[in-house]
Amino acid sequence: MSSLKSPAPEATAEEERQLEQLYADFATHHLMPLWTQTNDLMPFTPKPKAVPHVWRWADLYPLAKRSGDLVPVGRGGERRAIGLANPGLGGHAYVSPTLWAAIQYLGPRETAPEHRHSQNAFRFVVEGEGVWTVVNGDPVRMSRGDFLLTPGWHFHGHQNATDAPMAWIDGLDIPFSQQMDVGFFEFGSERVTDYATPAFSRGERLWCHPGLRPLSGLQDTVSSPIGAYRWEFTDRALTEQLLLEEEGQPATVEQGHAAVRYVNPTTGGDVMPTIRAEFHRLREGTQTPGRREVGSSVFQVFEGRGLVTLDGTEHRLEKGDMFVAPSWCHWSLGAETQFDLFRFSDAPIMERLHFARTHVDAGDR
């Protein structure tokens, strides 16, 4: 029997009329047939609407400062935060379909009132000091290189105790929460509930002792109980990885590439259920392999100079610059000097739902 199929018979005028009527009736009843949209619903590889993009600190900080001169902070606006809007996402203040990133600016002696929301949030400080974020009544110092948590439904506000302004980046899971319709919001105190300015928060004093867990905190928590992951410990961990590499020990993820992940000490997992945070340090001259990953990542340069290649386009980067690598974007990093980068991503979501997939270029390994 021949395997060749006979050509489909040409539709009659009556059949064409009936088909047109069928599609019109689909539309009337808010129905869409799968056969007209398979390529959109089930592509061979991810086809993100979000695009790779770079935001320059030299642009971000002056604009944030101008907003500080012109826009008050307080109840109503709540935060002087400027969202990074991915050019591919139609004017939404989303850096990716799952992540929100912003630069937040607080002027001298200003206070951002307390509130809480379902969305998980963090702060990362690329420069400056003098602000305390108060999370569930616990004042947490914010200083250069610190990674600070505000898990979902924790009351939080900020106060600047100095005569100088300060800016930092915020990261949240706002787009994911909005698409899933899980958001709640509640106002708190008009000010902050504790104006103390301790060097270390109560959470740090209880939890931040290497390898030791308080017996008063043996139950696992959804998010990390640590309010601040201090730069001195991050820096030391990265330095030791590279020193061990020099001694011939397998301490780095790749040659010349040290990296750490911030973790929840009660579980050993990610600091929050929807956001992963890491810090990467590349030796001068290091080039990472090209890779693709399901899910999106946002990076900020903490120190040094280097470059990122995003889907074949090379961008030079300096301190404070930020970029997004959307799902299945091909990216790699190169270091012109020692190159320090903070990274956050939606990896916990992708892994829990078993959508995570990574491809590393074979020739670059």
C-alpha atoms as one frame of an Amber mdcrd trajectory, in Angstrom:
protein
   0.000   0.000   0.000   1.369   3.425  -0.888   2.257   5.711   2.030   1.448
   8.788  -0.033  -1.675  10.607   1.088  -4.239  11.697  -1.422  -4.598  15.470
  -1.696  -7.447  16.867   0.363 -10.518  17.567  -1.740 -11.138  21.204  -2.448
 -13.829  22.690  -0.197 -17.096  23.602  -1.817 -18.585  27.048  -1.480 -21.135
  25.669   0.989 -18.413  24.081   3.119 -16.472  27.373   3.138 -19.618  29.188
   4.282 -20.202  26.656   7.060 -16.565  26.915   8.190 -16.784  30.702   8.388
 -19.957  30.372  10.424 -18.251  27.848  12.738 -15.428  30.292  13.521 -17.930
  33.121  14.043 -19.849  30.938  16.511 -16.601  30.092  18.332 -15.977  33.822
  18.801 -19.558  34.441  19.964 -19.170  31.841  22.699 -15.614  32.957  23.677
 -13.962  29.844  22.292 -10.675  29.428  20.410  -9.781  26.214  18.543  -6.371
  24.748  19.347  -5.500  24.111  15.694  -5.297  27.854  14.971  -2.817  28.651
  17.768  -0.588  25.625  18.367   2.610  27.524  17.484   1.816  30.187  20.086
   0.719  27.834  22.870   3.292  25.084  22.347   6.488  26.461  20.746   9.469
  24.165  20.167  11.529  26.336  22.572  10.526  29.231  24.870   9.590  32.384
  22.953   9.580  35.089  25.636   7.992  38.462  25.073  10.555  39.915  27.477
  13.790  40.930  25.772  17.374  41.141  27.020  18.079  44.675  28.190  20.695
  46.706  30.078  19.984  49.641  32.409  22.900  51.964  33.194  23.542  53.113
  36.776  24.736  56.403  35.294  21.138  56.899  34.117  19.280  55.249  37.011
  20.810  57.114  39.922  20.434  60.692  38.563  16.793  59.996  37.684  16.172
  58.595  41.157  17.800  61.686  42.672  15.599  63.986  40.583  12.537  62.100
  41.777  13.776  62.651  45.331  13.776  66.399  44.708  10.298  66.432  43.161
   8.214  63.521  44.463   7.360  63.186  48.179   7.455  59.812  49.877   4.626
  58.848  52.211   1.158  57.393  52.457  -0.406  57.140  49.017   2.753  56.775
  46.954   4.288  54.726  49.794   7.686  54.250  48.138   9.856  56.336  45.850
  10.674  53.270  43.757  11.226  53.358  39.995  10.527  50.053  38.258  12.678
  48.718  35.437  10.257  48.226  32.523  11.291  45.527  30.071  10.852  46.950
  26.530   9.160  43.747  25.385   6.399  43.712  27.988   4.142  46.443  26.703
   4.732  49.249  29.180   4.415  47.209  32.381   6.911  47.990  35.136   8.120
  44.388  34.985  11.718  43.418  34.399  10.453  39.952  33.370   7.106  38.092
  33.407   7.802  36.899  36.978  10.124  39.517  38.500  10.017  43.193  39.415
  13.145  45.282  39.946  13.428  48.921  40.919  15.758  51.552  42.243  14.413
  53.042  45.480  15.560  56.431  46.779  15.150  57.823  50.290  16.181  61.380
  51.066  17.859  62.726  54.208  15.808  62.127  57.400  12.912  60.723  55.366
  10.672  57.870  56.491   8.752  55.489  54.241   5.645  54.342  56.191   5.029
  50.725  57.063   2.888  48.352  55.046   2.784  44.673  54.158   1.858  42.662
  51.091   1.683  39.088  49.858   4.580  39.638  47.485   8.082  38.615  48.586
  10.691  41.359  48.498  14.379  42.035  49.075  16.826  44.940  48.974  20.401
  44.958  47.687  22.721  47.883  48.375  25.308  48.748  45.736  26.470  51.903
  47.535  25.629  54.072  50.533  24.493  53.598  54.112  22.399  55.308  56.776
  19.003  53.682  56.208  17.384  51.147  58.511  14.557  48.990  57.214  12.208
  47.911  60.002  10.765  44.437  59.325   8.079  43.217  61.747   9.426  45.665
  64.315  13.098  44.673  63.926  15.369  47.529  62.694  17.864  46.222  60.129
  20.866  48.305  59.049  21.334  48.702  55.288  24.938  49.061  54.108  26.948
  48.561  50.934  26.936  44.969  49.720  24.189  43.858  52.090  21.325  41.633
  50.912  18.169  42.230  52.979  14.892  40.326  53.091  11.267  41.360  53.425
   9.310  38.105  53.024   5.657  38.216  52.077   3.177  39.582  54.654   5.887
  41.101  56.879   5.235  44.704  57.911   8.119  46.924  56.807   9.099  50.561
  56.531  12.346  52.488  56.028  13.938  55.402  57.832  16.970  57.445  56.805
  18.801  58.453  59.970  21.372  60.643  58.206  21.676  63.928  56.334  22.546
  62.178  53.058  20.264  60.380  50.589  20.536  56.679  49.867  19.451  54.453
  46.986  19.263  50.690  46.588  17.568  48.115  44.386  14.362  46.294  45.241
  13.398  42.904  43.864   9.927  41.369  44.152   7.739  38.673  42.609   5.023
  41.217  41.730   4.386  40.079  38.111   4.051  36.429  39.130   1.772  37.328
  42.056  -0.362  39.569  39.869  -0.808  36.960  37.145  -1.724  34.338  39.742
  -4.173  36.727  41.508  -2.710  36.091  44.962  -2.032  39.667  46.064  -3.117
  41.232  49.359  -1.981  44.587  50.794  -2.392  46.263  54.172  -1.303  49.632
  55.570   0.715  49.694  58.769   2.115  52.473  60.932   2.397  55.950  59.434
   6.008  55.956  60.594   8.221  53.013  61.563   7.542  51.078  64.737  11.142
  51.278  66.011  13.512  54.175  65.371  16.520  52.412  66.899  19.640  52.162
  64.729  21.470  49.042  65.958  24.537  47.711  64.170  22.873  44.290  64.018
  19.211  43.344  63.998  17.685  40.970  66.513  17.290  38.371  63.770  21.004
  38.519  62.983  21.942  38.237  66.639  19.869  35.089  66.939  20.614  33.371
  63.628  23.916  34.549  62.145  26.412  32.258  63.823  28.129  29.868  61.361
  26.940  26.300  61.665  24.821  26.986  64.750  21.038  26.926  65.007  19.115
  28.220  68.033  17.083  25.551  69.795  14.330  28.153  70.033  14.023  27.996
  66.223  13.929  24.338  65.248  10.838  24.588  63.056  11.433  25.157  59.348
  10.243  28.501  58.001   8.925  29.337  54.525  11.365  32.252  54.197  14.695
  32.859  55.865  14.553  34.332  59.399  17.737  36.302  58.633  16.970  39.937
  57.850  20.383  40.854  56.446  23.156  38.902  54.785  26.219  41.068  55.371
  28.779  41.942  52.722  31.756  41.063  54.928  30.694  37.403  54.988  29.813
  37.294  51.275  33.172  38.840  50.367  35.081  36.450  52.625  33.336  33.385
  51.178  34.138  34.424  47.595  37.737  35.296  48.464  38.306  31.914  50.088
  36.847  30.048  47.095  39.364  31.681  44.770  42.238  31.102  47.220  41.287
  27.427  47.463  41.181  27.250  43.666  44.745  28.610  43.584  45.725  25.767
  45.927  44.266  23.225  43.501  41.078  22.549  45.450  37.637  22.164  43.716
  36.049  25.219  45.352  34.699  27.244  42.408  31.852  26.562  39.982  34.138
  27.141  36.990  37.787  28.122  36.625  38.096  31.693  37.895  34.410  31.879
  38.863  33.479  31.934  42.549  29.801  32.021  43.525  27.545  31.709  46.565
  23.811  31.319  47.086  21.976  33.021  49.926  20.008  30.349  51.806  17.327
  29.879  54.435  19.174  28.369  57.439  16.090  26.412  58.542  15.842  24.442
  55.290  19.071  24.941  53.346  16.892  26.065  50.447  16.241  29.429  48.859
  15.718  32.493  51.043  12.146  32.926  49.795   9.762  30.586  47.987   9.703
  32.515  44.705  13.115  34.220  44.506  16.674  32.888  44.382  19.613  35.187
  45.155  23.296  34.633  44.433  26.574  36.527  44.269  29.230  35.875  41.621
  32.891  36.906  41.410  34.991  36.447  38.274  38.755  36.777  38.200  40.150
  39.279  35.728  40.148  37.668  32.273  37.581  34.965  33.096  34.967  34.130
  30.457  31.959  32.027  31.472  30.430  29.432  29.129  27.430  30.502  27.092
  24.198  29.154  28.564  20.423  29.165  28.312  18.039  28.655  31.226  14.281
  28.377  31.598  13.201  31.290  33.787  14.556  34.812  34.037  17.501  36.347
  35.895  18.442  39.914  36.792  22.031  40.972  37.533  23.574  44.093  39.030
  27.281  44.861  38.836  28.558  45.459  42.354  32.177  46.214  41.493  34.552
  46.042  38.557  34.243  46.119  34.785  33.254  43.442  32.331  30.817  42.514
  29.658  27.722  40.433  29.094  26.717  38.892  25.786  22.926  38.603  25.455
  21.632  36.688  22.423  24.776  37.597  20.503  24.924  41.297  21.458  27.836
  42.380  23.654  27.327  45.029  26.347  30.093  46.536  28.469  29.200  46.882
  32.134  30.356  49.006  35.061  29.419  49.394  38.708  25.667  49.604  39.285
  24.629  48.583  35.772  21.749  46.090  35.631  20.598  43.639  32.985  17.929
  40.985  32.511  18.339  37.625  30.799  14.819  36.391  29.915  13.894  32.726
  29.652  16.075  30.798  27.190  18.131  33.888  26.369  21.710  32.919  25.474
  24.114  34.743  27.794  27.698  34.717  29.025  29.930  36.953  31.164  33.478
  38.209  30.716  35.645  40.007  33.279  37.959  42.881  32.347  38.866  43.369
  36.020  37.766  41.400  39.056  34.037  41.382  38.372  31.458  41.141  41.180
  27.766  40.670  40.358  24.612  40.198  42.415  22.000  37.969  40.767  18.372
  37.138  41.490  15.995  34.865  39.603  12.682  33.009  39.591  14.464  29.630
  39.781  12.508  28.366  42.846   9.262  28.642  40.873  10.676  26.855  37.839
  12.224  24.082  39.908   9.164  23.405  42.064   6.966  23.192  38.988   9.556
  20.998  37.211   9.931  23.400  34.294  13.615  24.136  34.978  16.033  23.330
  32.162  19.582  24.534  31.445  21.780  24.218  28.383  25.485  25.048  28.580
  27.439  25.374  25.334  29.555  22.230  24.987  32.476  23.992  23.311  32.793
  26.460  26.217  33.151  23.922  29.032
